[in-house]
PDB file of C-alpha atoms in Angstrom:
ATOM      1  CA  MET A   1      15.726  23.195 -29.343  1.00  0.00           C
ATOM      2  CA  ASN A   2      14.015  22.928 -25.976  1.00  0.00           C
ATOM      3  CA  LYS A   3      10.857  21.595 -27.612  1.00  0.00           C
ATOM      4  CA  VAL A   4      12.864  18.928 -29.422  1.00  0.00           C
ATOM      5  CA  LEU A   5      14.567  17.887 -26.168  1.00  0.00           C
ATOM      6  CA  VAL A   6      11.270  17.729 -24.287  1.00  0.00           C
ATOM      7  CA  SER A   7       9.717  15.668 -27.098  1.00  0.00           C
ATOM      8  CA  PHE A   8      12.693  13.299 -27.087  1.00  0.00           C
ATOM      9  CA  LEU A   9      12.521  12.804 -23.316  1.00  0.00           C
ATOM     10  CA  PHE A  10       8.769  12.194 -23.552  1.00  0.00           C
ATOM     11  CA  ILE A  11       9.292   9.528 -26.217  1.00  0.00           C
ATOM     12  CA  VAL A  12      12.016   7.877 -24.120  1.00  0.00           C
ATOM     13  CA  CYS A  13       9.797   7.797 -21.025  1.00  0.00           C
ATOM     14  CA  LEU A  14       6.892   6.447 -23.041  1.00  0.00           C
ATOM     15  CA  SER A  15       9.114   3.760 -24.553  1.00  0.00           C
ATOM     16  CA  LEU A  16      10.321   2.691 -21.117  1.00  0.00           C
ATOM     17  CA  LYS A  17       6.745   2.353 -19.904  1.00  0.00           C
ATOM     18  CA  MET A  18       5.860   0.259 -22.925  1.00  0.00           C
ATOM     19  CA  LEU A  19       8.854  -1.990 -22.192  1.00  0.00           C
ATOM     20  CA  ALA A  20       7.566  -2.645 -18.669  1.00  0.00           C
ATOM     21  CA  GLN A  21       5.927  -5.962 -19.435  1.00  0.00           C
ATOM     22  CA  ASP A  22       6.103  -7.420 -15.935  1.00  0.00           C
ATOM     23  CA  THR A  23       4.181  -6.338 -12.858  1.00  0.00           C
ATOM     24  CA  ILE A  24       4.972  -7.136  -9.247  1.00  0.00           C
ATOM     25  CA  ILE A  25       1.855  -7.819  -7.181  1.00  0.00           C
ATOM     26  CA  THR A  26       2.590  -7.080  -3.529  1.00  0.00           C
ATOM     27  CA  MET A  27       0.912  -8.545  -0.479  1.00  0.00           C
ATOM     28  CA  ASP A  28      -0.988  -5.301   0.085  1.00  0.00           C
ATOM     29  CA  GLY A  29      -2.436  -5.435  -3.430  1.00  0.00           C
ATOM     30  CA  SER A  30      -0.184  -2.803  -4.974  1.00  0.00           C
ATOM     31  CA  LYS A  31       0.987  -3.150  -8.579  1.00  0.00           C
ATOM     32  CA  ILE A  32       4.574  -2.252  -9.488  1.00  0.00           C
ATOM     33  CA  PRO A  33       5.401  -2.209 -13.227  1.00  0.00           C
ATOM     34  CA  VAL A  34       9.032  -3.241 -13.796  1.00  0.00           C
ATOM     35  CA  LEU A  35      11.456  -3.266 -16.711  1.00  0.00           C
ATOM     36  CA  LYS A  36      13.328  -6.277 -15.368  1.00  0.00           C
ATOM     37  CA  PHE A  37      13.735  -8.204 -12.127  1.00  0.00           C
ATOM     38  CA  GLN A  38      15.937 -10.761 -10.430  1.00  0.00           C
ATOM     39  CA  LEU A  39      15.312 -13.001  -7.446  1.00  0.00           C
ATOM     40  CA  ASN A  40      17.948 -12.948  -4.714  1.00  0.00           C
ATOM     41  CA  ASN A  41      17.112 -16.026  -2.666  1.00  0.00           C
ATOM     42  CA  GLU A  42      20.177 -15.596  -0.473  1.00  0.00           C
ATOM     43  CA  LEU A  43      19.000 -12.214   0.809  1.00  0.00           C
ATOM     44  CA  GLU A  44      15.333 -13.163   0.333  1.00  0.00           C
ATOM     45  CA  GLU A  45      14.806 -10.082  -1.804  1.00  0.00           C
ATOM     46  CA  LEU A  46      13.462  -9.251  -5.222  1.00  0.00           C
ATOM     47  CA  GLU A  47      15.646  -6.783  -7.098  1.00  0.00           C
ATOM     48  CA  TYR A  48      13.974  -4.862  -9.903  1.00  0.00           C
ATOM     49  CA  LEU A  49      14.311  -1.931 -12.253  1.00  0.00           C
ATOM     50  CA  ASN A  50      11.240   0.307 -12.133  1.00  0.00           C
ATOM     51  CA  GLN A  51       9.785   2.506 -14.873  1.00  0.00           C
ATOM     52  CA  ASP A  52      12.088   5.357 -13.862  1.00  0.00           C
ATOM     53  CA  SER A  53      15.092   3.069 -14.446  1.00  0.00           C
ATOM     54  CA  SER A  54      15.850   3.096 -10.722  1.00  0.00           C
ATOM     55  CA  ASN A  55      17.099  -0.023  -8.981  1.00  0.00           C
ATOM     56  CA  LYS A  56      14.818  -1.089  -6.135  1.00  0.00           C
ATOM     57  CA  THR A  57      14.460  -4.044  -3.801  1.00  0.00           C
ATOM     58  CA  ILE A  58      11.531  -5.581  -1.968  1.00  0.00           C
ATOM     59  CA  ASP A  59      11.424  -8.441   0.522  1.00  0.00           C
ATOM     60  CA  LEU A  60      10.175 -11.683  -0.986  1.00  0.00           C
ATOM     61  CA  GLU A  61       7.661 -12.096   1.824  1.00  0.00           C
ATOM     62  CA  ASP A  62       6.031  -8.849   0.661  1.00  0.00           C
ATOM     63  CA  VAL A  63       5.532 -10.167  -2.891  1.00  0.00           C
ATOM     64  CA  PHE A  64       2.587 -12.293  -3.975  1.00  0.00           C
ATOM     65  CA  SER A  65       3.513 -12.785  -7.605  1.00  0.00           C
ATOM     66  CA  ILE A  66       5.169 -11.423 -10.726  1.00  0.00           C
ATOM     67  CA  LYS A  67       2.810 -11.177 -13.684  1.00  0.00           C
ATOM     68  CA  GLY A  68       3.946 -11.197 -17.280  1.00  0.00           C
ATOM     69  CA  LYS A  69       1.916 -10.837 -20.449  1.00  0.00           C
ATOM     70  CA  SER A  70       1.009 -14.499 -20.593  1.00  0.00           C
ATOM     71  CA  SER A  71       2.212 -16.000 -17.318  1.00  0.00           C
ATOM     72  CA  GLU A  72       2.390 -15.420 -13.581  1.00  0.00           C
ATOM     73  CA  GLN A  73       5.121 -16.501 -11.199  1.00  0.00           C
ATOM     74  CA  VAL A  74       3.604 -16.903  -7.747  1.00  0.00           C
ATOM     75  CA  LEU A  75       6.050 -16.413  -4.866  1.00  0.00           C
ATOM     76  CA  TYR A  76       3.453 -16.559  -2.114  1.00  0.00           C
ATOM     77  CA  LYS A  77       3.332 -19.716  -0.037  1.00  0.00           C
ATOM     78  CA  LEU A  78       0.896 -20.786   2.615  1.00  0.00           C
ATOM     79  CA  ASP A  79       2.782 -20.598   5.933  1.00  0.00           C
ATOM     80  CA  SER A  80       0.799 -20.721   9.172  1.00  0.00           C
ATOM     81  CA  ALA A  81       3.955 -19.888  11.157  1.00  0.00           C
ATOM     82  CA  LYS A  82       3.945 -16.462   9.459  1.00  0.00           C
ATOM     83  CA  GLY A  83       0.189 -16.023   9.742  1.00  0.00           C
ATOM     84  CA  LEU A  84      -0.404 -16.879   6.077  1.00  0.00           C
ATOM     85  CA  TYR A  85      -3.370 -19.216   6.283  1.00  0.00           C
ATOM     86  CA  LEU A  86      -4.865 -18.776   2.800  1.00  0.00           C
ATOM     87  CA  CYS A  87      -4.020 -20.996  -0.134  1.00  0.00           C
ATOM     88  CA  VAL A  88      -2.751 -19.379  -3.352  1.00  0.00           C
ATOM     89  CA  ASP A  89      -6.161 -19.230  -5.049  1.00  0.00           C
ATOM     90  CA  ASP A  90      -7.867 -17.751  -1.988  1.00  0.00           C
ATOM     91  CA  MET A  91      -5.124 -15.154  -1.519  1.00  0.00           C
ATOM     92  CA  LYS A  92      -5.353 -14.231  -5.200  1.00  0.00           C
ATOM     93  CA  CYS A  93      -9.086 -13.571  -4.805  1.00  0.00           C
ATOM     94  CA  TYR A  94      -8.474 -11.580  -1.612  1.00  0.00           C
ATOM     95  CA  LEU A  95      -5.868  -9.378  -3.289  1.00  0.00           C
ATOM     96  CA  ARG A  96      -8.160  -8.891  -6.282  1.00  0.00           C
ATOM     97  CA  GLY A  97     -10.722  -7.458  -3.864  1.00  0.00           C
ATOM     98  CA  VAL A  98      -8.069  -5.184  -2.354  1.00  0.00           C
ATOM     99  CA  GLN A  99      -7.010  -3.986  -5.801  1.00  0.00           C
ATOM    100  CA  GLU A 100     -10.575  -3.245  -6.886  1.00  0.00           C
ATOM    101  CA  ALA A 101     -11.099  -1.161  -3.748  1.00  0.00           C
ATOM    102  CA  LYS A 102      -7.792   0.663  -4.261  1.00  0.00           C
ATOM    103  CA  GLU A 103      -8.778   1.598  -7.809  1.00  0.00           C
ATOM    104  CA  GLY A 104     -12.541   1.959  -7.564  1.00  0.00           C
ATOM    105  CA  TYR A 105     -13.483   3.004  -4.030  1.00  0.00           C
ATOM    106  CA  GLY A 106     -13.217   6.763  -3.668  1.00  0.00           C
ATOM    107  CA  ALA A 107     -14.374   7.276  -0.063  1.00  0.00           C
ATOM    108  CA  LEU A 108     -15.619  10.699  -1.188  1.00  0.00           C
ATOM    109  CA  PHE A 109     -18.110  11.079   1.651  1.00  0.00           C
ATOM    110  CA  ALA A 110     -15.404  10.428   4.276  1.00  0.00           C
ATOM    111  CA  SER A 111     -13.142  12.981   2.563  1.00  0.00           C
ATOM    112  CA  LEU A 112     -15.792  15.710   2.402  1.00  0.00           C
ATOM    113  CA  THR A 113     -17.073  15.190   5.937  1.00  0.00           C
ATOM    114  CA  GLY A 114     -13.498  15.026   7.236  1.00  0.00           C
ATOM    115  CA  LEU A 115     -12.731  18.338   5.554  1.00  0.00           C
ATOM    116  CA  ALA A 116     -15.915  19.809   7.033  1.00  0.00           C
ATOM    117  CA  ALA A 117     -14.951  18.551  10.507  1.00  0.00           C
ATOM    118  CA  GLY A 118     -11.508  20.139  10.258  1.00  0.00           C
ATOM    119  CA  VAL A 119     -12.788  23.488   8.994  1.00  0.00           C
ATOM    120  CA  GLY A 120     -15.791  23.450  11.328  1.00  0.00           C
ATOM    121  CA  SER A 121     -13.626  22.913  14.397  1.00  0.00           C
ATOM    122  CA  VAL A 122     -11.638  26.059  13.585  1.00  0.00           C
ATOM    123  CA  ILE A 123     -14.764  28.100  12.841  1.00  0.00           C
ATOM    124  CA  TYR A 124     -16.266  27.030  16.166  1.00  0.00           C
ATOM    125  CA  ALA A 125     -13.075  27.753  18.120  1.00  0.00           C
ATOM    126  CA  THR A 126     -12.528  31.189  16.561  1.00  0.00           C
ATOM    127  CA  SER A 127     -16.109  32.266  17.203  1.00  0.00           C
ATOM    128  CA  THR A 128     -15.668  31.945  20.978  1.00  0.00           C
ATOM    129  CA  PRO A 129     -14.470  34.710  23.355  1.00  0.00           C
ATOM    130  CA  ASN A 130     -10.983  33.152  23.589  1.00  0.00           C
ATOM    131  CA  PRO A 131     -10.302  31.946  20.033  1.00  0.00           C
ATOM    132  CA  LYS A 132      -6.568  31.287  20.371  1.00  0.00           C
ATOM    133  CA  VAL A 133      -7.034  29.263  23.546  1.00  0.00           C
ATOM    134  CA  ASN A 134      -9.915  27.260  22.126  1.00  0.00           C
ATOM    135  CA  LEU A 135      -8.015  26.744  18.869  1.00  0.00           C
ATOM    136  CA  PHE A 136      -5.589  24.655  20.896  1.00  0.00           C
ATOM    137  CA  TRP A 137      -8.404  22.266  21.826  1.00  0.00           C
ATOM    138  CA  ALA A 138     -10.146  22.385  18.457  1.00  0.00           C
ATOM    139  CA  PRO A 139      -8.422  19.206  17.094  1.00  0.00           C
ATOM    140  CA  VAL A 140     -10.592  17.203  19.487  1.00  0.00           C
ATOM    141  CA  ILE A 141     -13.511  17.637  17.055  1.00  0.00           C
ATOM    142  CA  PRO A 142     -11.851  16.130  13.938  1.00  0.00           C
ATOM    143  CA  LEU A 143     -10.169  13.509  16.125  1.00  0.00           C
ATOM    144  CA  THR A 144     -13.535  12.423  17.464  1.00  0.00           C
ATOM    145  CA  PHE A 145     -14.886  12.372  13.927  1.00  0.00           C
ATOM    146  CA  CYS A 146     -12.046  10.136  12.710  1.00  0.00           C
ATOM    147  CA  ILE A 147     -12.569   7.734  15.602  1.00  0.00           C
ATOM    148  CA  GLY A 148     -16.241   7.568  14.667  1.00  0.00           C
ATOM    149  CA  VAL A 149     -15.383   6.828  11.031  1.00  0.00           C
ATOM    150  CA  SER A 150     -13.146   3.946  12.121  1.00  0.00           C
ATOM    151  CA  PHE A 151     -16.219   2.219  13.578  1.00  0.00           C
ATOM    152  CA  THR A 152     -18.274   2.530  10.386  1.00  0.00           C
ATOM    153  CA  LYS A 153     -18.518  -0.399   8.004  1.00  0.00           C
ATOM    154  CA  PRO A 154     -18.807  -0.509   4.199  1.00  0.00           C
ATOM    155  CA  SER A 155     -22.027  -2.079   2.957  1.00  0.00           C
ATOM    156  CA  PHE A 156     -21.606  -5.656   1.765  1.00  0.00           C
ATOM    157  CA  ASN A 157     -24.797  -5.323  -0.266  1.00  0.00           C
ATOM    158  CA  ARG A 158     -23.367  -2.336  -2.115  1.00  0.00           C
ATOM    159  CA  ILE A 159     -20.121  -4.202  -2.803  1.00  0.00           C
ATOM    160  CA  LYS A 160     -22.064  -7.190  -4.129  1.00  0.00           C
ATOM    161  CA  SER A 161     -24.194  -5.003  -6.384  1.00  0.00           C
ATOM    162  CA  SER A 162     -21.061  -3.327  -7.779  1.00  0.00           C
ATOM    163  CA  TYR A 163     -19.297  -6.658  -8.354  1.00  0.00           C
ATOM    164  CA  PRO A 164     -22.013  -9.261  -8.980  1.00  0.00           C
ATOM    165  CA  GLU A 165     -19.523 -11.681 -10.525  1.00  0.00           C
ATOM    166  CA  TRP A 166     -17.665 -11.751  -7.187  1.00  0.00           C
ATOM    167  CA  SER A 167     -20.673 -11.568  -4.876  1.00  0.00           C
ATOM    168  CA  ASN A 168     -20.345 -15.208  -3.784  1.00  0.00           C
ATOM    169  CA  ASN A 169     -16.590 -15.108  -3.289  1.00  0.00           C
ATOM    170  CA  ASP A 170     -15.929 -14.529   0.410  1.00  0.00           C
ATOM    171  CA  ARG A 171     -12.207 -13.870  -0.091  1.00  0.00           C
ATOM    172  CA  PHE A 172     -12.809 -11.139  -2.665  1.00  0.00           C
ATOM    173  CA  MET A 173     -15.455  -9.572  -0.440  1.00  0.00           C
ATOM    174  CA  ALA A 174     -13.118  -9.635   2.556  1.00  0.00           C
ATOM    175  CA  GLY A 175     -10.308  -7.981   0.586  1.00  0.00           C
ATOM    176  CA  TYR A 176     -12.574  -5.253  -0.771  1.00  0.00           C
ATOM    177  CA  TYR A 177     -14.120  -4.680   2.649  1.00  0.00           C
ATOM    178  CA  TYR A 178     -10.736  -4.367   4.362  1.00  0.00           C
ATOM    179  CA  GLU A 179      -9.256  -1.959   1.825  1.00  0.00           C
ATOM    180  CA  SER A 180     -12.372   0.219   1.495  1.00  0.00           C
ATOM    181  CA  ARG A 181     -12.574   0.572   5.266  1.00  0.00           C
ATOM    182  CA  ARG A 182      -8.863   1.419   5.504  1.00  0.00           C
ATOM    183  CA  LYS A 183      -9.212   3.925   2.678  1.00  0.00           C
ATOM    184  CA  ARG A 184     -12.240   5.519   4.323  1.00  0.00           C
ATOM    185  CA  VAL A 185     -10.387   6.068   7.611  1.00  0.00           C
ATOM    186  CA  ARG A 186      -7.245   7.315   5.854  1.00  0.00           C
ATOM    187  CA  ASN A 187      -9.178   9.839   3.760  1.00  0.00           C
ATOM    188  CA  ALA A 188     -11.073  11.052   6.827  1.00  0.00           C
ATOM    189  CA  ILE A 189      -7.811  11.632   8.706  1.00  0.00           C
ATOM    190  CA  LEU A 190      -6.015  13.371   5.824  1.00  0.00           C
ATOM    191  CA  SER A 191      -8.943  15.612   4.891  1.00  0.00           C
ATOM    192  CA  SER A 192      -9.692  16.627   8.486  1.00  0.00           C
ATOM    193  CA  ILE A 193      -6.017  17.479   9.077  1.00  0.00           C
ATOM    194  CA  THR A 194      -5.946  19.480   5.847  1.00  0.00           C
ATOM    195  CA  GLY A 195      -9.110  21.360   6.768  1.00  0.00           C
ATOM    196  CA  PHE A 196      -7.853  22.119  10.260  1.00  0.00           C
ATOM    197  CA  VAL A 197      -4.344  23.223   9.243  1.00  0.00           C
ATOM    198  CA  VAL A 198      -5.447  25.429   6.344  1.00  0.00           C
ATOM    199  CA  SER A 199      -8.263  27.036   8.354  1.00  0.00           C
ATOM    200  CA  SER A 200      -6.008  27.612  11.376  1.00  0.00           C
ATOM    201  CA  ALA A 201      -3.329  29.183   9.200  1.00  0.00           C
ATOM    202  CA  ALA A 202      -5.892  31.445   7.552  1.00  0.00           C
ATOM    203  CA  PHE A 203      -7.236  32.564  10.941  1.00  0.00           C
ATOM    204  CA  LEU A 204      -3.767  33.304  12.355  1.00  0.00           C
ATOM    205  CA  ILE A 205      -2.766  35.287   9.242  1.00  0.00           C
ATOM    206  CA  ILE A 206      -5.969  37.327   9.337  1.00  0.00           C
ATOM    207  CA  ASP A 207      -5.696  37.849  13.089  1.00  0.00           C
ATOM    208  CA  SER A 208      -2.064  39.026  12.889  1.00  0.00           C
ATOM    209  CA  GLY A 209      -3.020  41.459  10.115  1.00  0.00           C
ATOM    210  CA  GLN A 210      -5.696  43.048  12.293  1.00  0.00           C
ATOM    211  CA  GLN A 211      -3.330  43.747  15.188  1.00  0.00           C
TER     212      GLN A 211
END
């Protein structure tokens, strides 16, 4: 009985995903599959039903377009008063670059080195004569590392070699560059925090067990 119920729920969920024919493209390059949507111009919101059949809203100024199977409704408008200086075609290329970086740029090196910085700071602090005192100051090491990562820059040559068809499109390059740099810093911060917290917890548990 349980297997039948699980199978039924799986089929229902799969069917709902297949029904999601429209996709909201946000101004940060995110893609939101929706079952249906409705514009509320009075409140300047877009109301939609997501794949989980939950009703959601998003401000119209945060939406670039709504893509269907064969059409796209662009809501974005050039507005210098709001800092939107790109025309529709340029913004579309920029967001394409952001999306490619979101999906294809892993920032693995930043993640691994961030983890090493977090773990290494704890190892260094706990190897000193006053480990608990120095553990308090240990976050300075991963913090310094993350600040250093924020000053690094993705290689334009590497981006161009990965996307030769976009290599001459400055807007695409700018979008990819921005998102890959943001992703690199974010991964460095998250991995260094993870390394520090887990290593600190392990040290404190081991230390309390030896007392």
